[in-house]
Short mmCIF file of C-alpha atoms in Angstrom, two decimals:
data_model
loop_
_atom_site.label_atom_id
_atom_site.label_comp_id
_atom_site.label_asym_id
_atom_site.label_seq_id
_atom_site.Cartn_x
_atom_site.Cartn_y
_atom_site.Cartn_z
CA MET A 1 -22.28 -39.58 -54.48
CA LYS A 2 -18.71 -40.62 -55.07
CA GLY A 3 -16.01 -39.52 -52.66
CA ARG A 4 -18.44 -38.51 -49.92
CA LYS A 5 -17.71 -40.05 -46.53
CA PRO A 6 -20.62 -41.52 -44.63
CA SER A 7 -21.75 -39.45 -41.67
CA GLY A 8 -19.68 -40.22 -38.61
CA ALA A 9 -16.69 -41.43 -40.61
CA GLY A 10 -13.39 -40.34 -39.11
CA ARG A 11 -14.88 -39.49 -35.72
CA SER A 12 -12.80 -40.45 -32.70
CA ASP A 13 -13.91 -42.95 -30.11
CA PRO A 14 -15.51 -40.99 -27.20
CA ASN A 15 -13.59 -43.14 -24.69
CA LEU A 16 -10.36 -42.25 -26.48
CA ILE A 17 -11.21 -38.56 -26.22
CA LEU A 18 -11.93 -38.90 -22.49
CA ASP A 19 -8.71 -40.80 -21.99
CA ASN A 20 -6.67 -38.01 -23.60
CA LEU A 21 -8.29 -35.15 -21.69
CA PRO A 22 -5.75 -33.39 -19.44
CA VAL A 23 -8.47 -33.16 -16.76
CA PRO A 24 -8.90 -36.11 -14.35
CA VAL A 25 -12.27 -37.83 -14.92
CA LEU A 26 -13.98 -40.51 -12.81
CA GLU A 27 -17.31 -42.23 -13.35
CA ILE A 28 -18.93 -43.71 -10.24
CA ASP A 29 -21.92 -46.04 -9.93
CA ALA A 30 -24.84 -46.10 -7.49
CA SER A 31 -22.66 -47.46 -4.67
CA ASN A 32 -19.83 -44.94 -5.35
CA GLY A 33 -17.71 -47.63 -6.94
CA ILE A 34 -15.35 -46.30 -9.62
CA CYS A 35 -16.21 -47.78 -13.03
CA PHE A 36 -14.13 -45.48 -15.26
CA ALA A 37 -10.93 -43.44 -14.83
CA ASN A 38 -8.94 -41.68 -17.53
CA SER A 39 -5.14 -41.43 -17.69
CA ALA A 40 -5.13 -37.97 -16.05
CA ALA A 41 -6.94 -39.50 -13.05
CA GLU A 42 -4.14 -42.05 -12.71
CA GLU A 43 -1.60 -39.26 -12.34
CA PHE A 44 -3.83 -37.16 -10.07
CA PHE A 45 -4.48 -39.98 -7.57
CA ALA A 46 -1.04 -41.61 -8.06
CA THR A 47 -2.87 -44.90 -8.64
CA SER A 48 -3.12 -47.12 -11.70
CA ARG A 49 -6.38 -47.20 -13.64
CA HIS A 50 -6.80 -50.89 -12.84
CA GLN A 51 -6.61 -50.20 -9.11
CA LEU A 52 -8.92 -47.18 -9.37
CA CYS A 53 -11.59 -49.20 -11.16
CA GLN A 54 -11.50 -51.75 -8.35
CA SER A 55 -11.87 -49.05 -5.69
CA ASN A 56 -14.60 -46.96 -4.09
CA LEU A 57 -14.60 -43.21 -3.41
CA GLY A 58 -14.14 -44.13 0.24
CA ASP A 59 -10.77 -45.63 -0.65
CA LEU A 60 -9.59 -42.26 -2.00
CA VAL A 61 -11.00 -39.79 0.55
CA PRO A 62 -12.27 -40.04 4.15
CA GLN A 63 -16.00 -40.53 4.76
CA ASP A 64 -16.46 -36.95 5.99
CA HIS A 65 -14.92 -35.43 2.83
CA PRO A 66 -17.04 -32.74 1.09
CA LEU A 67 -16.90 -34.84 -2.09
CA PHE A 68 -19.60 -37.13 -0.68
CA LEU A 69 -21.92 -34.14 -0.12
CA LEU A 70 -21.40 -33.12 -3.73
CA VAL A 71 -22.29 -36.64 -4.91
CA GLU A 72 -25.36 -36.67 -2.68
CA HIS A 73 -26.58 -33.34 -4.10
CA VAL A 74 -26.14 -34.53 -7.68
CA ARG A 75 -28.07 -37.73 -7.00
CA ARG A 76 -30.85 -35.86 -5.24
CA ASP A 77 -31.27 -32.83 -7.51
CA GLY A 78 -29.65 -33.93 -10.78
CA GLY A 79 -27.79 -31.57 -13.09
CA SER A 80 -24.31 -30.32 -12.20
CA VAL A 81 -22.80 -29.32 -8.86
CA THR A 82 -19.40 -27.69 -8.28
CA GLU A 83 -17.26 -27.50 -5.12
CA HIS A 84 -14.18 -25.30 -4.85
CA GLU A 85 -11.00 -25.33 -2.76
CA LEU A 86 -11.10 -29.02 -1.81
CA ILE A 87 -8.12 -30.92 -0.40
CA PHE A 88 -7.24 -34.47 -1.43
CA SER A 89 -4.55 -36.14 0.63
CA SER A 90 -3.19 -39.63 1.18
CA PRO A 91 0.26 -41.18 1.72
CA ARG A 92 0.66 -41.21 -2.10
CA PHE A 93 -0.65 -37.77 -3.11
CA HIS A 94 -1.56 -34.36 -1.73
CA LYS A 95 -3.57 -31.81 -3.69
CA GLU A 96 -4.91 -28.48 -2.47
CA GLY A 97 -7.28 -25.94 -3.99
CA ILE A 98 -9.03 -28.49 -6.22
CA THR A 99 -12.34 -27.68 -7.92
CA VAL A 100 -14.57 -30.72 -8.41
CA GLN A 101 -17.55 -30.76 -10.75
CA GLY A 102 -20.11 -33.56 -10.59
CA ALA A 103 -22.84 -34.24 -13.14
CA ASP A 104 -25.50 -36.92 -13.47
CA MET A 105 -25.80 -39.27 -16.45
CA PRO A 106 -29.46 -39.53 -17.50
CA GLU A 107 -28.68 -42.51 -19.73
CA THR A 108 -27.18 -44.39 -16.74
CA PRO A 109 -29.32 -43.90 -13.61
CA ALA A 110 -27.41 -43.18 -10.38
CA ALA A 111 -24.10 -42.88 -12.27
CA ILE A 112 -22.14 -39.66 -11.82
CA VAL A 113 -19.21 -38.17 -13.70
CA LEU A 114 -16.64 -36.28 -11.60
CA THR A 115 -13.99 -33.95 -13.01
CA PHE A 116 -11.11 -32.55 -10.96
CA HIS A 117 -9.57 -29.17 -11.82
CA ASP A 118 -6.30 -28.09 -10.21
CA SER A 119 -6.06 -24.29 -10.10
CA SER A 120 -2.95 -24.26 -7.90
CA THR A 121 -0.63 -23.51 -10.85
CA ALA A 122 -2.69 -20.47 -11.83
CA ARG A 123 -2.60 -19.20 -8.24
CA THR A 124 1.13 -19.84 -8.10
CA LEU A 125 1.67 -17.72 -11.21
CA ASP A 126 -0.51 -14.97 -9.73
CA ARG A 127 1.63 -15.00 -6.60
CA GLN A 128 4.76 -14.80 -8.75
CA LEU A 129 3.52 -11.46 -10.11
CA ALA A 130 3.00 -10.23 -6.54
CA PHE A 131 6.47 -11.42 -5.50
CA ARG A 132 7.95 -9.75 -8.57
CA SER A 133 6.32 -6.43 -7.71
CA ALA A 134 7.40 -6.67 -4.06
CA ALA A 135 10.98 -7.55 -5.02
CA ARG A 136 11.18 -4.62 -7.42
CA SER A 137 9.94 -2.29 -4.68
CA VAL A 138 12.72 -3.50 -2.39
CA SER A 139 15.20 -2.98 -5.22
CA GLY A 140 14.26 0.69 -5.41
CA MET A 141 14.41 1.03 -1.64
CA ALA A 142 17.82 -0.63 -1.55
CA ALA A 143 19.22 1.83 -4.08
CA MET A 144 17.82 4.76 -2.10
CA LEU A 145 19.15 3.48 1.21
CA ALA A 146 22.61 2.82 -0.20
CA HIS A 147 22.79 6.41 -1.42
CA GLU A 148 20.99 8.30 1.34
CA VAL A 149 21.77 6.28 4.49
CA ARG A 150 25.17 4.62 4.30
CA ASN A 151 27.16 7.84 3.82
CA PRO A 152 25.70 9.58 6.91
CA LEU A 153 26.05 6.34 8.88
CA SER A 154 29.80 6.36 8.43
CA GLY A 155 29.89 9.94 9.73
CA ILE A 156 27.77 9.08 12.76
CA LYS A 157 29.99 6.11 13.62
CA GLY A 158 33.13 8.19 13.27
CA ALA A 159 31.74 10.86 15.58
CA ALA A 160 30.69 8.22 18.12
CA GLN A 161 34.19 6.71 18.13
CA ILE A 162 35.71 10.14 18.81
CA LEU A 163 33.20 10.73 21.63
CA GLU A 164 34.01 7.33 23.11
CA ASN A 165 37.59 8.48 23.71
CA ALA A 166 36.60 11.95 24.93
CA VAL A 167 33.68 11.41 27.31
CA ALA A 168 33.75 10.32 30.94
CA GLU A 169 33.95 6.61 31.73
CA GLN A 170 30.25 6.36 32.64
CA ASP A 171 29.24 7.72 29.21
CA LYS A 172 31.48 5.48 27.10
CA GLU A 173 28.82 2.76 27.12
CA LEU A 174 26.42 5.11 25.31
CA ALA A 175 29.01 5.88 22.65
CA SER A 176 29.64 2.15 22.16
CA LEU A 177 25.88 1.62 21.85
CA ILE A 178 25.76 4.18 19.04
CA CYS A 179 28.56 2.37 17.19
CA ALA A 180 26.83 -1.01 17.61
CA GLU A 181 23.51 0.32 16.32
CA VAL A 182 25.21 1.97 13.34
CA ASP A 183 26.84 -1.38 12.48
CA ARG A 184 23.46 -3.14 12.75
CA ILE A 185 21.76 -0.65 10.42
CA ASP A 186 24.67 -0.80 7.99
CA ALA A 187 24.41 -4.61 7.89
CA LEU A 188 20.68 -4.37 7.15
CA VAL A 189 21.31 -1.89 4.33
CA GLU A 190 23.99 -4.21 2.95
CA ARG A 191 21.53 -7.12 2.95
CA MET A 192 18.97 -5.01 1.12
CA GLY A 193 21.67 -4.11 -1.37
CA MET A 194 21.47 -7.70 -2.62
CA PHE A 195 18.11 -6.74 -4.19
CA GLY A 196 19.86 -4.40 -6.59
CA GLU A 197 19.48 -4.64 -10.35
CA ALA A 198 23.13 -5.27 -11.22
CA PRO A 199 23.66 -7.35 -14.42
CA THR A 200 23.83 -11.08 -13.72
CA ASP A 201 26.03 -13.57 -15.54
CA PHE A 202 23.85 -16.47 -16.73
CA ARG A 203 25.32 -19.65 -18.12
CA SER A 204 24.94 -23.45 -18.13
CA VAL A 205 24.79 -24.77 -14.55
CA ASN A 206 24.77 -28.37 -13.33
CA ILE A 207 22.06 -28.19 -10.69
CA HIS A 208 23.25 -31.39 -9.00
CA ARG A 209 26.68 -29.89 -8.32
CA VAL A 210 24.91 -26.88 -6.81
CA LEU A 211 22.85 -29.17 -4.58
CA GLU A 212 25.92 -31.18 -3.53
CA HIS A 213 27.69 -27.93 -2.58
CA VAL A 214 24.65 -26.78 -0.57
CA LYS A 215 24.41 -30.14 1.19
CA LEU A 216 28.12 -29.98 2.10
CA LEU A 217 27.77 -26.47 3.55
CA ALA A 218 24.62 -27.38 5.47
CA GLY A 219 26.06 -30.67 6.76
CA GLN A 220 29.17 -28.92 8.05
CA GLY A 221 27.19 -26.10 9.64
CA PHE A 222 23.59 -25.32 10.54
CA ALA A 223 22.21 -28.79 9.62
CA SER A 224 25.02 -30.97 10.99
CA ASP A 225 22.55 -32.86 13.21
CA ILE A 226 19.87 -33.37 10.53
CA ARG A 227 19.76 -36.14 7.93
CA ILE A 228 19.80 -34.82 4.37
CA ILE A 229 18.53 -37.21 1.66
CA GLU A 230 19.33 -36.80 -2.04
CA ARG A 231 16.92 -38.04 -4.72
CA TYR A 232 18.19 -36.85 -8.09
CA ASP A 233 17.35 -37.60 -11.68
CA PRO A 234 20.86 -37.95 -13.19
CA SER A 235 19.55 -37.55 -16.76
CA LEU A 236 18.50 -33.91 -16.29
CA PRO A 237 19.98 -31.26 -18.61
CA PRO A 238 21.80 -28.22 -17.20
CA VAL A 239 19.92 -25.21 -15.81
CA TRP A 240 20.21 -21.79 -17.43
CA GLY A 241 21.16 -19.56 -14.52
CA ASN A 242 23.73 -18.08 -12.17
CA ARG A 243 25.49 -20.65 -9.97
CA ASP A 244 26.19 -18.36 -7.00
CA GLN A 245 22.62 -17.11 -6.87
CA LEU A 246 21.20 -20.64 -7.11
CA VAL A 247 23.47 -21.68 -4.22
CA GLN A 248 22.15 -18.71 -2.25
CA VAL A 249 18.53 -19.66 -2.96
CA LEU A 250 18.91 -23.34 -2.03
CA LEU A 251 21.06 -22.61 1.01
CA ASN A 252 18.34 -20.27 2.28
CA LEU A 253 15.62 -22.89 1.73
CA VAL A 254 17.63 -25.67 3.40
CA LYS A 255 18.42 -23.42 6.37
CA ASN A 256 14.74 -22.59 6.81
CA ALA A 257 13.92 -26.30 6.58
CA ALA A 258 16.47 -27.10 9.29
CA GLU A 259 15.09 -24.39 11.57
CA ALA A 260 11.54 -25.68 11.01
CA ILE A 261 12.57 -29.22 11.99
CA ARG A 262 14.13 -27.96 15.23
CA GLU A 263 10.80 -26.37 16.19
CA THR A 264 9.31 -29.87 16.57
CA ASP A 265 11.96 -31.12 19.04
CA LYS A 266 11.88 -34.42 17.13
CA PRO A 267 14.36 -36.02 14.73
CA GLY A 268 13.61 -34.96 11.19
CA GLU A 269 15.03 -35.04 7.70
CA ILE A 270 15.46 -32.81 4.67
CA THR A 271 15.06 -34.23 1.17
CA LEU A 272 16.64 -32.61 -1.88
CA SER A 273 15.18 -33.91 -5.15
CA THR A 274 15.18 -33.10 -8.84
CA SER A 275 12.79 -34.14 -11.60
CA TYR A 276 11.67 -33.31 -15.12
CA LYS A 277 8.05 -32.16 -15.51
CA PRO A 278 7.16 -30.78 -18.93
CA GLY A 279 4.06 -28.67 -19.28
CA ILE A 280 4.71 -25.44 -17.34
CA ARG A 281 5.27 -22.50 -19.66
CA LEU A 282 5.35 -18.75 -19.10
CA ALA A 283 4.84 -16.07 -21.71
CA LEU A 284 7.77 -13.65 -21.86
CA PRO A 285 6.47 -10.11 -21.28
CA GLY A 286 6.41 -7.96 -24.42
CA THR A 287 7.17 -10.86 -26.77
CA SER A 288 5.38 -13.75 -28.44
CA GLN A 289 7.91 -16.24 -27.01
CA TRP A 290 7.34 -18.79 -24.27
CA ARG A 291 9.68 -19.87 -21.51
CA HIS A 292 9.55 -23.56 -20.65
CA LEU A 293 10.25 -24.51 -17.02
CA PRO A 294 10.57 -28.29 -17.00
CA LEU A 295 13.33 -28.75 -14.43
CA VAL A 296 12.06 -28.99 -10.85
CA VAL A 297 14.19 -28.75 -7.70
CA THR A 298 12.36 -29.57 -4.47
CA VAL A 299 13.37 -28.99 -0.84
CA ARG A 300 11.19 -31.06 1.51
CA ASP A 301 11.27 -31.08 5.31
CA THR A 302 9.42 -32.90 8.09
CA GLY A 303 8.82 -29.78 10.16
CA PRO A 304 5.52 -28.49 11.58
CA GLY A 305 4.37 -26.96 8.29
CA ILE A 306 3.54 -23.38 7.29
CA SER A 307 0.33 -21.81 8.56
CA ASP A 308 -2.40 -21.00 6.04
CA THR A 309 -2.24 -17.30 6.99
CA ILE A 310 1.51 -17.04 6.31
CA ARG A 311 1.76 -19.18 3.18
CA PRO A 312 0.29 -16.71 0.63
CA HIS A 313 2.73 -14.01 1.82
CA LEU A 314 5.76 -16.24 2.37
CA PHE A 315 8.07 -14.46 -0.11
CA GLU A 316 7.02 -10.90 0.62
CA PRO A 317 9.69 -8.55 2.02
CA PHE A 318 9.86 -7.89 5.78
CA LEU A 319 7.60 -10.84 6.66
CA SER A 320 9.24 -13.16 9.17
CA THR A 321 8.02 -15.69 11.74
CA LYS A 322 11.37 -15.56 13.57
CA MET A 323 11.97 -13.28 16.53
CA SER A 324 15.28 -12.05 15.11
CA GLY A 325 14.40 -12.35 11.40
CA SER A 326 14.44 -9.41 9.01
CA GLY A 327 12.05 -11.00 6.49
CA LEU A 328 14.48 -10.49 3.60
CA GLY A 329 15.76 -14.04 3.12
CA LEU A 330 12.77 -15.53 1.31
CA ALA A 331 12.06 -12.22 -0.41
CA LEU A 332 15.55 -12.49 -1.91
CA VAL A 333 14.74 -16.08 -2.98
CA GLY A 334 11.66 -14.77 -4.78
CA LYS A 335 13.66 -12.00 -6.45
CA ILE A 336 16.40 -14.36 -7.67
CA MET A 337 13.83 -16.81 -9.01
CA ASP A 338 12.13 -13.97 -10.86
CA ASP A 339 15.49 -12.95 -12.36
CA HIS A 340 15.88 -16.55 -13.57
CA GLY A 341 12.39 -16.54 -15.07
CA GLY A 342 11.42 -19.35 -12.72
CA VAL A 343 8.40 -20.18 -10.60
CA ILE A 344 8.12 -21.14 -6.92
CA GLU A 345 5.45 -23.53 -5.66
CA VAL A 346 4.78 -24.23 -1.98
CA GLU A 347 2.86 -27.17 -0.53
CA SER A 348 2.65 -27.57 3.22
CA ARG A 349 0.83 -29.54 5.87
CA PRO A 350 1.88 -30.66 9.37
CA GLY A 351 4.90 -32.93 9.04
CA ARG A 352 5.64 -32.16 5.41
CA THR A 353 6.56 -28.94 3.60
CA GLU A 354 7.73 -28.85 -0.01
CA ILE A 355 9.12 -25.82 -1.83
CA SER A 356 9.61 -26.53 -5.53
CA LEU A 357 11.61 -24.37 -7.93
CA TYR A 358 10.65 -24.61 -11.63
CA LEU A 359 13.64 -23.57 -13.76
CA PRO A 360 14.50 -23.19 -17.46
CA ILE A 361 17.03 -25.52 -19.08
CA VAL A 362 19.93 -24.69 -21.36
CA SER A 363 18.33 -26.16 -24.47
CA GLU A 364 15.76 -23.35 -24.48
CA PRO A 365 16.67 -20.22 -26.50
CA LEU A 366 16.36 -17.83 -23.60
CA ASP A 367 17.36 -14.28 -22.91
CA PRO A 368 17.17 -13.94 -19.12
CA ALA A 369 18.44 -10.38 -19.04
#
């Protein structure tokens, strides 16, 4: 029949399909040597395909890694086996919360196909919703405190000052204590007032100028004894945001990094870096539009790391690991990032903590209000 294509015509090469999958794929042989790796695997393991295909699984993970148990189960029982929440770490890459699926290949005895699924982004977005809810709760509390607490506080302080001049000398210390405590509460209420919902002026912001300003402030103050390294991509477009709030966010993160380094009693360093990573998009609530977040700002420190119990709650209000901390600093960071439509991602292990901010750029038609 004329015009009819033979069966199979126009079909893509299976290897080409595998190579274009966004999921890292490895094929290993009977001795765990890697005989195939797609382009996503190159990025995942930060190693070229040529090097991967000359390597063994033991070159990628230690011999006691759960991945070897998974491979053993597949070889013994056949079919498909899945392991969740695995960690892959080397000097070149660090991945947490990875799901690995292994399956046998009946056509090729002892060969196994491994796929690696990173669910960290999904968990990050879930945490953003929790941070957003917590920040909004603090916003309501801040408005209530400003209205219901600050007015009576001024009256209490005024009365205490009058008493300080009227009471006997031995009681003046108590009156001074009242004034000091009123000032402390008033300062806390003022800090919470920063969570308010006042309109914010968003415009084009050069993120590198923001980082230079933060570095200057830190170097002249709380981080004067710590080396701060800059690794910027000069080709990045401007951020769509509020300059003062971005300074506040980054200053808070750099200060926390400096305090973490001092906990180790060893020389350390803070690295400020920027990069462009397309691919992360968020749906705008109530619309069919998407917000792209390709610009990444990362604050890295060489401190002791963040414990696994604290990390999921890091940006929640009133959570602090410091004796004198109020737990509002990082909560404010989360609130400001939410106002900017951005995402926060945290990776931490002993000796290396990275907090990455994913931000929108000016070229996107955004309405951040």
